[in-house]
Short mmCIF file of C-alpha atoms and ligand atoms in Angstrom, two decimals:
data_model
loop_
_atom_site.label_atom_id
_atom_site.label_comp_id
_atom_site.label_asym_id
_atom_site.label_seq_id
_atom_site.Cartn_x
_atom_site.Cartn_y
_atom_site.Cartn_z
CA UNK A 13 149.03 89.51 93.49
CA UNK A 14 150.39 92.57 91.94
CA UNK A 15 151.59 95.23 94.72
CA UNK A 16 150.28 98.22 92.59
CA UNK A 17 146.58 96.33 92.21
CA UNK A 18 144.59 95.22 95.48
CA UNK A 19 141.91 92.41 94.08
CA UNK A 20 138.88 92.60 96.04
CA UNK A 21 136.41 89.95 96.91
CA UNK A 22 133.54 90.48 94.85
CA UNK A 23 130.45 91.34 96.56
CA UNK A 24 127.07 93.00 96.52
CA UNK A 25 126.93 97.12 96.50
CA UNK A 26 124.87 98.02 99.52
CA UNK A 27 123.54 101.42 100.30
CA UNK A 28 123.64 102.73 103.95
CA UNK A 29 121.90 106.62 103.32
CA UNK A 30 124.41 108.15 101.14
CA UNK A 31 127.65 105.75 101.33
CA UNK A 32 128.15 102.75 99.46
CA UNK A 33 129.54 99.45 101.23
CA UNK A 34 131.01 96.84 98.85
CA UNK A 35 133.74 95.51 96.46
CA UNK A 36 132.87 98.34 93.87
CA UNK A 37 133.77 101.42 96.86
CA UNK A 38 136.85 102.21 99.12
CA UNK A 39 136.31 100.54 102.22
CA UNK A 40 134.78 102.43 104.81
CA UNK A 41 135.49 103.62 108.30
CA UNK A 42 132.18 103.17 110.80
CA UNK A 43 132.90 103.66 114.56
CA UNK A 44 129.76 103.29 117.38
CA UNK A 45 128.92 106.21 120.39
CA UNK A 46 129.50 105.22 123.83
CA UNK A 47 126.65 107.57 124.88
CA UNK A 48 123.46 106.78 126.19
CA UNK A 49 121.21 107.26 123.46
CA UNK A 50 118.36 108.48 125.37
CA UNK A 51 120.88 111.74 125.48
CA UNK A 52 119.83 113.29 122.09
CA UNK A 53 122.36 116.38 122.79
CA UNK A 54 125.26 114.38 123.85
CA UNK A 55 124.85 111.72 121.39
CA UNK A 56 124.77 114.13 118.59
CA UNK A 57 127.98 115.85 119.81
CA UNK A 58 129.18 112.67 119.96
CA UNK A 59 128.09 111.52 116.06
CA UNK A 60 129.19 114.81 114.81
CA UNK A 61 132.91 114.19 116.46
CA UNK A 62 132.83 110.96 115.13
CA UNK A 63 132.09 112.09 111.91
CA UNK A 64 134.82 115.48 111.76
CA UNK A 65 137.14 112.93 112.74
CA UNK A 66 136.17 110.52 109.71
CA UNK A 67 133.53 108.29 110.67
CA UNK A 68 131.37 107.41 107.64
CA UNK A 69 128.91 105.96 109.23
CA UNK A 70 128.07 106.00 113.10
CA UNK A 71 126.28 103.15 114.96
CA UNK A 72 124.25 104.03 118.05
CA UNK A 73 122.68 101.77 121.02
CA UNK A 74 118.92 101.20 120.67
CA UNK A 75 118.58 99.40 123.77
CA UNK A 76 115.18 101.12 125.36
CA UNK A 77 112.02 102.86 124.49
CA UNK A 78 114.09 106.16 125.86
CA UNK A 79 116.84 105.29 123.29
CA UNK A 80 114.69 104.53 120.52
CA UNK A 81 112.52 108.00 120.92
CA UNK A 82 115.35 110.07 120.37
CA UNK A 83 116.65 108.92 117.36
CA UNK A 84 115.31 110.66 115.08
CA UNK A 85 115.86 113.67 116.78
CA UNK A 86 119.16 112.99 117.01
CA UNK A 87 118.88 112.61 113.24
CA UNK A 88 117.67 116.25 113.13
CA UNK A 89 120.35 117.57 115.46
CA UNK A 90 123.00 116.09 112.63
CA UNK A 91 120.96 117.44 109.76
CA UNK A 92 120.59 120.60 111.15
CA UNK A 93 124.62 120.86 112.12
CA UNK A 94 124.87 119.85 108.33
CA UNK A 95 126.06 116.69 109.34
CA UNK A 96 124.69 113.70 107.23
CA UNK A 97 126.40 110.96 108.57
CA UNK A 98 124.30 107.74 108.15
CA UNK A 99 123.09 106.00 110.98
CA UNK A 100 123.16 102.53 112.42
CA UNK A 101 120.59 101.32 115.28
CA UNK A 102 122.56 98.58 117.52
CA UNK A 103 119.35 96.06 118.26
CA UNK A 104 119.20 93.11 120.55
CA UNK A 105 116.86 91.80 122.65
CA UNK A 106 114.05 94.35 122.23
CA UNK A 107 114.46 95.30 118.73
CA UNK A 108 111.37 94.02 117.28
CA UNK A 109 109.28 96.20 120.20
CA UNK A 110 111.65 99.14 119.64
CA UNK A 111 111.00 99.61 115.40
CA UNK A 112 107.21 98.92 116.42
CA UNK A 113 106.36 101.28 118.99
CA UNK A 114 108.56 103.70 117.60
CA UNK A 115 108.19 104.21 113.41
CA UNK A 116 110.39 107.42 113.35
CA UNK A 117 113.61 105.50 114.75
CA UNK A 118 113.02 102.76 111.62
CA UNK A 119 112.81 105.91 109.38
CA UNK A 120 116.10 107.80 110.71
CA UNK A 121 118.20 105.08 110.58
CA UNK A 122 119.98 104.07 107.72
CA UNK A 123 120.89 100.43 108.57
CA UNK A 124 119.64 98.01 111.35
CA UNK A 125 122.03 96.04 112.71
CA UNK A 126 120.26 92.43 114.25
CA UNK A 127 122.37 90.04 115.94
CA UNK A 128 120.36 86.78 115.27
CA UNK A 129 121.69 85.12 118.89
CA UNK A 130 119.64 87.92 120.44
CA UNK A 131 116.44 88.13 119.36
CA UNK A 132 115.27 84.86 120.75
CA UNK A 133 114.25 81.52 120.82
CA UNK A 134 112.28 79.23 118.70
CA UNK A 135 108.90 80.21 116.71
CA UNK A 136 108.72 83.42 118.55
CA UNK A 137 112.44 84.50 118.07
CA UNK A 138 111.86 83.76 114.38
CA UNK A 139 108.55 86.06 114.08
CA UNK A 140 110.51 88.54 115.85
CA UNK A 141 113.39 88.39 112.94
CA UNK A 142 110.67 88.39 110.73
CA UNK A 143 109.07 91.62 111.84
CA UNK A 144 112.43 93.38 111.87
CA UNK A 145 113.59 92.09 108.35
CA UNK A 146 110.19 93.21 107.15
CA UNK A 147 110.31 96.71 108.34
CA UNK A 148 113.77 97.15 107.15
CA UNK A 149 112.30 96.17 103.68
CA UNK A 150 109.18 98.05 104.14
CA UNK A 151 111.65 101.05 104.97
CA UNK A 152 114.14 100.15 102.50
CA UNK A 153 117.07 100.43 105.03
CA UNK A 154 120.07 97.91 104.98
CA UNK A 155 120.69 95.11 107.95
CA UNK A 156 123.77 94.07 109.24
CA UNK A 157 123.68 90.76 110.75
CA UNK A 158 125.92 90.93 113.04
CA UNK A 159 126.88 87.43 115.04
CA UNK A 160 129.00 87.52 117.78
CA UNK A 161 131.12 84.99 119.19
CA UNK A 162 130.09 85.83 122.65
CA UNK A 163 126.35 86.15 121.71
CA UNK A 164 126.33 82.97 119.59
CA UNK A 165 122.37 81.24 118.80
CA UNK A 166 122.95 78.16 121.34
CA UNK A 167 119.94 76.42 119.87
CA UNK A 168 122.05 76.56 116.49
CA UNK A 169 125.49 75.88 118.15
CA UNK A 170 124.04 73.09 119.94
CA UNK A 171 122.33 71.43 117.25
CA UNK A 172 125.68 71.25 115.57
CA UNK A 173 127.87 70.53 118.67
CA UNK A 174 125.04 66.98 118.69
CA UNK A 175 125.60 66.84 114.70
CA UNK A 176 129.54 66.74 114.95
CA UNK A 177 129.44 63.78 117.82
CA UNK A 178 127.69 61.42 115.33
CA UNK A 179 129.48 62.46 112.25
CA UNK A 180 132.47 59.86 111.12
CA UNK A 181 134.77 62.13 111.35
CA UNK A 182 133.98 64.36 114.37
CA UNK A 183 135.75 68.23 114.27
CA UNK A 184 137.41 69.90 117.16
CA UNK A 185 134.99 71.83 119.41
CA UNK A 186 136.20 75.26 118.46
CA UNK A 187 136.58 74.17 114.67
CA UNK A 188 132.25 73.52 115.02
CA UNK A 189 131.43 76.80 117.10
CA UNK A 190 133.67 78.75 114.28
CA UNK A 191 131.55 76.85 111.64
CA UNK A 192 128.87 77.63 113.92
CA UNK A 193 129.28 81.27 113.63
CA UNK A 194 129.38 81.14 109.78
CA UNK A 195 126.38 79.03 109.49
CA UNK A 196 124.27 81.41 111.88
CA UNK A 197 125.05 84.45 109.60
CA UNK A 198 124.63 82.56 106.39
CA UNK A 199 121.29 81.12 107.39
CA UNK A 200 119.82 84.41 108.85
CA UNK A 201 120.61 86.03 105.40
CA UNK A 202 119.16 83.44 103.32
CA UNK A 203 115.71 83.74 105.98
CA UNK A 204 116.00 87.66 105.32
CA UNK A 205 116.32 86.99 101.48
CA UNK A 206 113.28 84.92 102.01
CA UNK A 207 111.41 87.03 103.98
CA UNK A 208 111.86 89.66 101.05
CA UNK A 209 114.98 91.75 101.58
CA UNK A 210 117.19 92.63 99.11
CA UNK A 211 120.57 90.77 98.91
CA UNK A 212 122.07 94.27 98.23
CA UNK A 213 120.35 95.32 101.58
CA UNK A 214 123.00 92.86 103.48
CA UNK A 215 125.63 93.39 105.37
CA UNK A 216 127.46 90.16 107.66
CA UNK A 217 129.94 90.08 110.17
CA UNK A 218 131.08 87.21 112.56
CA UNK A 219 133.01 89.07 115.60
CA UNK A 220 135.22 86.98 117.45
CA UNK A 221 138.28 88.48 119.94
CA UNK A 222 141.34 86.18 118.44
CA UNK A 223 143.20 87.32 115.53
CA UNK A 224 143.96 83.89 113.99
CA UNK A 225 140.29 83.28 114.47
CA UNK A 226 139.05 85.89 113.08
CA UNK A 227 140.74 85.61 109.77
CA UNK A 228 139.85 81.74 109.49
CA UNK A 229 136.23 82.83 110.31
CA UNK A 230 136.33 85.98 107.71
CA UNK A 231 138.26 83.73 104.55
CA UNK A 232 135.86 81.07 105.00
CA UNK A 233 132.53 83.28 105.21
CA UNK A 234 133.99 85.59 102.62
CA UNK A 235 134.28 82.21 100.32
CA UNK A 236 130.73 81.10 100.99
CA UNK A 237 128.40 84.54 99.74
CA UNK A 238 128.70 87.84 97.75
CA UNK A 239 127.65 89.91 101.40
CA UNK A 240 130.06 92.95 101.99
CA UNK A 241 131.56 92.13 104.82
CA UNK A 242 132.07 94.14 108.29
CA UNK A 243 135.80 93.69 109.84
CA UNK A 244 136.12 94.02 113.44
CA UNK A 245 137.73 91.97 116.50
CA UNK A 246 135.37 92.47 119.53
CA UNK A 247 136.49 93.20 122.32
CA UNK A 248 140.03 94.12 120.81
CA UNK A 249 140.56 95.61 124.13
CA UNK A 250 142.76 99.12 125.44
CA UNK A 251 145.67 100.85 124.13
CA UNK A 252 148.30 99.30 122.21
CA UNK A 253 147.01 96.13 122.61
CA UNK A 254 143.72 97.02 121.03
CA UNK A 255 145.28 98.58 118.25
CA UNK A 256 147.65 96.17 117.40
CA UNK A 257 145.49 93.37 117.46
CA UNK A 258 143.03 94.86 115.30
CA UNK A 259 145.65 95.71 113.14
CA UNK A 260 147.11 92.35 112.36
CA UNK A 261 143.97 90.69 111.68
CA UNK A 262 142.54 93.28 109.41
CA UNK A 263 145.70 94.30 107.93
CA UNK A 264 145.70 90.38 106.32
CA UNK A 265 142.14 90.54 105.30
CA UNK A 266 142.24 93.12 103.56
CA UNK A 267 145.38 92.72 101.96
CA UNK A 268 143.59 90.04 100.31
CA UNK A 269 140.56 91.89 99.20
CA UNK A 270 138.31 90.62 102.46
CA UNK A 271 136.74 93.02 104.21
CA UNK A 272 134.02 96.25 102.68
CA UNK A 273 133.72 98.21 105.74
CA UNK A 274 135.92 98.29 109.26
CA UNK A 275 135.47 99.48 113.13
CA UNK A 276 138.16 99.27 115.71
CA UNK A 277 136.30 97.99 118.91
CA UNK A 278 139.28 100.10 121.32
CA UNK A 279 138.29 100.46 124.70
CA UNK A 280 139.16 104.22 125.11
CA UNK A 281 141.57 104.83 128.14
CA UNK A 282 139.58 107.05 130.63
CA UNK A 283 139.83 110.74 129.81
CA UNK A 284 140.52 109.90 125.69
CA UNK A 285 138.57 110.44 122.90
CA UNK A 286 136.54 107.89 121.45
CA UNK A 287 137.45 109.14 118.11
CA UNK A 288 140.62 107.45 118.68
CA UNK A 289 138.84 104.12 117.10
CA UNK A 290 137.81 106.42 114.02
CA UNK A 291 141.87 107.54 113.71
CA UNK A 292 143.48 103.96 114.04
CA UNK A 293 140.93 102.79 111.37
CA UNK A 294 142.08 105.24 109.17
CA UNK A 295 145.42 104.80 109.80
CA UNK A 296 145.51 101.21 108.62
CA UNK A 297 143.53 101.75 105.44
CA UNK A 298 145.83 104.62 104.68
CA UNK A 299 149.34 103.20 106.05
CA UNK A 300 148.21 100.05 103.82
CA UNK A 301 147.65 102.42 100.42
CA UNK A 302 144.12 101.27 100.40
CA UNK A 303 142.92 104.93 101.34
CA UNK A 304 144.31 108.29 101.95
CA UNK A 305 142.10 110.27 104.47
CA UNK A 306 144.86 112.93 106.27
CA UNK A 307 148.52 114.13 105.80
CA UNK A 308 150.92 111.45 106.68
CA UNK A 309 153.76 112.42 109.04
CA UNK A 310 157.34 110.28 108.37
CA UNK A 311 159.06 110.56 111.30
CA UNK A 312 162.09 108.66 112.20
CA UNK A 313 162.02 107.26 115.63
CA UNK A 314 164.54 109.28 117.53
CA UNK A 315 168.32 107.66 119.21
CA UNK A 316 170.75 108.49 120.52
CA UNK A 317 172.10 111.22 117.71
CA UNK A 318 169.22 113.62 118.81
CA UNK A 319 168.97 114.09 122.42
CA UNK A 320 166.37 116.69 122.47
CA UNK A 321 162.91 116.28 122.29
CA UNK A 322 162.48 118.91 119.67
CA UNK A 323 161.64 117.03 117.08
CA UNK A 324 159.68 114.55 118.96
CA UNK A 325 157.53 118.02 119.93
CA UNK A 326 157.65 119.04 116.31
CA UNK A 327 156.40 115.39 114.78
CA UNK A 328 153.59 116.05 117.03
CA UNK A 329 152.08 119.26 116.66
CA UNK A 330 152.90 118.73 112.98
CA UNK A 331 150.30 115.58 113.07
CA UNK A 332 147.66 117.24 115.21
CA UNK A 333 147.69 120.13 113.25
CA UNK A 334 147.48 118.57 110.05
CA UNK A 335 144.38 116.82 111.50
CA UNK A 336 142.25 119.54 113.18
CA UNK A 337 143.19 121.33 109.19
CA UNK A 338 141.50 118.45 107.78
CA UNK A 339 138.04 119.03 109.32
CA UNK A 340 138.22 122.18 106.44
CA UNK A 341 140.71 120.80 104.08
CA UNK A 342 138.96 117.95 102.80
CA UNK A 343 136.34 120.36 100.87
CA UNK A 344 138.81 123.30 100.38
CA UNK A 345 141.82 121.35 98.81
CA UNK A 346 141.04 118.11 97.59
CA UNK A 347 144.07 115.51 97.08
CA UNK A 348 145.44 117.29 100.20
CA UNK A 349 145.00 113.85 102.14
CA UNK A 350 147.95 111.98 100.49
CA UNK A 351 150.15 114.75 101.32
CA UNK A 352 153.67 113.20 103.11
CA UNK A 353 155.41 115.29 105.25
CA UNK A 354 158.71 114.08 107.23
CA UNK A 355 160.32 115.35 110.70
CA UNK A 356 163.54 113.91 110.52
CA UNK A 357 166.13 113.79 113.97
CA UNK A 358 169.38 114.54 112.53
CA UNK A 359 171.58 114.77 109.67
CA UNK A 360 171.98 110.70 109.16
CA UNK A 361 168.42 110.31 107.23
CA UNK A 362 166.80 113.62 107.49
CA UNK A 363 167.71 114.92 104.19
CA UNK A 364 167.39 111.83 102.55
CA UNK A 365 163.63 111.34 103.82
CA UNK A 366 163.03 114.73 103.61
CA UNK A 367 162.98 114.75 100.02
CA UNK A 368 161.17 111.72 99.40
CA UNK A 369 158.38 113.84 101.14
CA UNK A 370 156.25 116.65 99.86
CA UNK A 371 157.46 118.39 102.56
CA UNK A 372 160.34 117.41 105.30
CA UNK A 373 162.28 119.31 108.06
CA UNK A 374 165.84 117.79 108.63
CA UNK A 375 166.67 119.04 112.70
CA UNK A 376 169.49 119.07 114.31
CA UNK A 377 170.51 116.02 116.21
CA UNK A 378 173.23 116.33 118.70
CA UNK A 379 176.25 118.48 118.02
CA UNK A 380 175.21 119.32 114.67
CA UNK A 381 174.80 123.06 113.85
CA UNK A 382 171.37 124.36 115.18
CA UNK A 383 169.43 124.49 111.71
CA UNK A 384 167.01 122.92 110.11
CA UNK A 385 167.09 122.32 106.34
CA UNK A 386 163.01 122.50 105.06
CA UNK A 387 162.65 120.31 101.64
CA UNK A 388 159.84 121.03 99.68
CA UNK A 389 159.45 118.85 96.31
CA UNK A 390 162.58 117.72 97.00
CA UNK A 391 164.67 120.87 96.16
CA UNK A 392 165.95 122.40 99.67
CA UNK A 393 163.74 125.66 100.16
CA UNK A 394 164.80 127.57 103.17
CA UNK A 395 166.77 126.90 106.71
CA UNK A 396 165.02 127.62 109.87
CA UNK A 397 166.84 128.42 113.40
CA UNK A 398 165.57 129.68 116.80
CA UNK A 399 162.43 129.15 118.81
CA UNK A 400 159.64 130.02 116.09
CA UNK A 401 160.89 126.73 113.67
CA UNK A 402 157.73 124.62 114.44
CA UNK A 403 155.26 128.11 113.87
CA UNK A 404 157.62 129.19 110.64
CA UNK A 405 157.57 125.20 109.69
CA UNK A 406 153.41 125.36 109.85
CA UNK A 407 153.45 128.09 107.98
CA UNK A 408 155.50 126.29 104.75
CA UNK A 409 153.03 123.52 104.94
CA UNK A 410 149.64 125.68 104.89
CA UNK A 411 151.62 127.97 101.96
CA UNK A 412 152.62 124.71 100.07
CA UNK A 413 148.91 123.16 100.51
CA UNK A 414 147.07 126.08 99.23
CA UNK A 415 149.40 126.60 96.26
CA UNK A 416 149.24 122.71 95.31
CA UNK A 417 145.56 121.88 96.02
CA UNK A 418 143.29 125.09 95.96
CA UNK A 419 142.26 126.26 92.49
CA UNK A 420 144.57 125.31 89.84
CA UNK A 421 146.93 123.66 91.99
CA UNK A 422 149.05 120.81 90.26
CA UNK A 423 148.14 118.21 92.94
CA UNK A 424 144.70 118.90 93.36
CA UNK A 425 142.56 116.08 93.33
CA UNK A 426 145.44 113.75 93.09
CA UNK A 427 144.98 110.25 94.48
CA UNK A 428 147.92 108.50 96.16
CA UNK A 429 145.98 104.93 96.98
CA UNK A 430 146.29 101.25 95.22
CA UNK A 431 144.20 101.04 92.78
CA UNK A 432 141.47 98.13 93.59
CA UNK A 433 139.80 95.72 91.29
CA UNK A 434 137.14 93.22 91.81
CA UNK A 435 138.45 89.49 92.12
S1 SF4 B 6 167.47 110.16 111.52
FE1 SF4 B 6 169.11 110.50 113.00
S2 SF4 B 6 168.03 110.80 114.94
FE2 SF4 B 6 166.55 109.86 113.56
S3 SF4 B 6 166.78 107.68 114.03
FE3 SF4 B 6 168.09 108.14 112.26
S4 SF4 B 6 170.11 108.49 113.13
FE4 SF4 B 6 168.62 108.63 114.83
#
């Protein structure tokens, strides 16, 4: 594989409201509320967070007739805060009863997601898969069919388990309920073809919580249809764990063109945002070059040449300031998002760094003179000194933005990502 081209996995083009989901688009970032959806207010705030922050599509619980008779107001809250941020309904159990008793939720929502372990058993866990496929085609909305590892059909997993003992060559347990899995999704997508939906109205996923799992799961379904396919460990768990999990098993699917649209399952540590799911996602599309979505920061890692914390300070106001601009950026100064900027801790690689970036900041490390050398295209622009270098430092990087990606600006518009190209 080339490292300037990404191949992609060739799949479908599915449409969930406004954004695309497939081989033939970027891949997108979807995150879910932790609200209770019977809050219409908080939810909303919630979305609409999710959404500033990056979100391109939001799912939402629709666990209860409360839930489901607020969402489509909650719909109208977005619209009328001007944000259109498609919608996913999160069914299980009761999804059948929800979409019947209550038509407006089938119409606000963009996508239905149905996890076929859920719905129930036999004849009458079929007719309810039925009615839910059919209103989704009646509607014209996508479906994710989502199966879960923890949530697996036992009828299915069962009748394979019984299938494997008899066979002459009998699999490992965990080799038949990952083959499991696959089957389940496969087979609800070829009943939902048959009951009339679209094949570019599905979506599949097959969540499980181990990395090396995950991507034997995700290569082998990915070889088997032309479904986009949703990335995501469950229960990836808190923190750096979380993150770095999800990370290493998405970061090798997609690297080889696996994978149309992404959520981080992080458990948010108590008093965080949940947009911190929405922010890692991005991060590894745009760390990876697949995307570019906000201002990188290079920042070396600190040691013992810089014993201050300035620049540790200054690496992070840079990075939350760059992000809170973006919320207005994106519109005002397109191409803004593969800008690189570098806070550098001393003399050793600061300049060096520095102008590799758009923009860097070389600081003093430890017994070097107090000044900092600001690079800007690589030519050395200015030196800052005294308390106001983070405010004066701010200040270059909002003058440098508007003259290179308002109006007329040279990098306007320019894209910074690896190309991608359908296998
Ligand atoms: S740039 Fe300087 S402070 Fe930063 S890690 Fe390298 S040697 Fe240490």
């Amino acid at each position: 594989m080339s490292h300037s081209t990404l191949k992609r996995r060739q799949t479908h083009q599915v449409q969930v409201g406004h954004v695309m989901v497939g081989s033939e688009s970027p891949v997108v970032v979807q995150s879910m509320t932790n609200t209770d959806t019977a809050d219409a207010v908080g939810t909303a705030e919630q979305i609409k967070a999710l959404s500033d922050a990056g979100s391109e599509i939001v799912r939402i619980t629709v666990n209860s007739p409360e839930a489901a008779s607020k969402v489509s107001e909650i719909r109208s809250r977005l619209d009328d805060m001007g944000c259109l941020t498609p919608l996913v309904g999160d069914f299980h159990f009761n999804g059948e009863k929800l979409l019947k008793e209550f038509p407006d939720c089938a119409k606000a929502l963009a996508k239905y997601r149905i996890n076929p372990g859920n719905v129930g058993k036999g004849v009458k866990g079929d007719e309810k898969f039925a009615y839910m496929i059919r209103t989704a085609a009646e509607h014209d909305k996508a479906v994710r069919i989502g199966v879960n590892w923890g949530s697996l059909d036992q009828s299915l997993a069962k009748r394979m388990m019984d299938a494997n003992l008899t066979s002459a060559n009998p699999k490992a347990p965990e080799e038949v309920m990952k083959e499991a899995l696959i089957v389940s999704a496969l087979e609800s997508a070829q009943k939902a073809v048959d009951l009339g939906l679209p094949e570019n109205k599905i979506i599949l996923s097959c969540k499980v919580s181990s990395v090396q799992d995950l991507i034997q799961v995700y290569r082998d379904l990915g070889s088997r249809c032309q479904y986009p396919l949703h990335l995501g460990l469950t229960e990836a768990g808190m923190g750096s764990k979380g993150i770095v999990a999800s990370t290493a098993a998405l970061s090798v699917l997609l690297q080889e063109g696996i994978g149309d649209t992404i959520r981080i399952s992080l458990t948010p540590e108590p008093g965080s945002p949940r947009t911190q799911e929405v922010v890692v996602a991005q991060e590894i599309l745009q760390t990876m070059g697949l995307r570019s979505f906000t201002p990188l920061v290079t920042a070396c890692p600190g040691c013992g040449r810089t014993t201050s914390t300035v620049f540790q300070e200054l690496a992070r106001d840079i990075q939350h300031y760059l992000r809170d601009k973006m919320i207005v950026w994106r519109t005002q100064y397109p191409g803004v998002e593969s800008l690189n900027v570098a806070v550098m801790g001393c003399v050793v690689n600061g300049p060096g760094e520095s102008k590799l970036a758009d923009i860097g900041i070389s600081l003093p490390g430890t017994g070097e003179t107090p000044v900092a050398p600001v690079y800007v295209d690589g030519e050395r622009k200015v030196t800052l000194k005294g308390d106001n270098m983070a405010t004066e430092f701010l200040a270059i990087v909002q003058e440098y933005v508007e003259a290179n990606y308002g109006a007329g600006g040279k990098k306007r518009n320019e894209a910074k990502v690896i190309p991608i190209r359908s296998a």
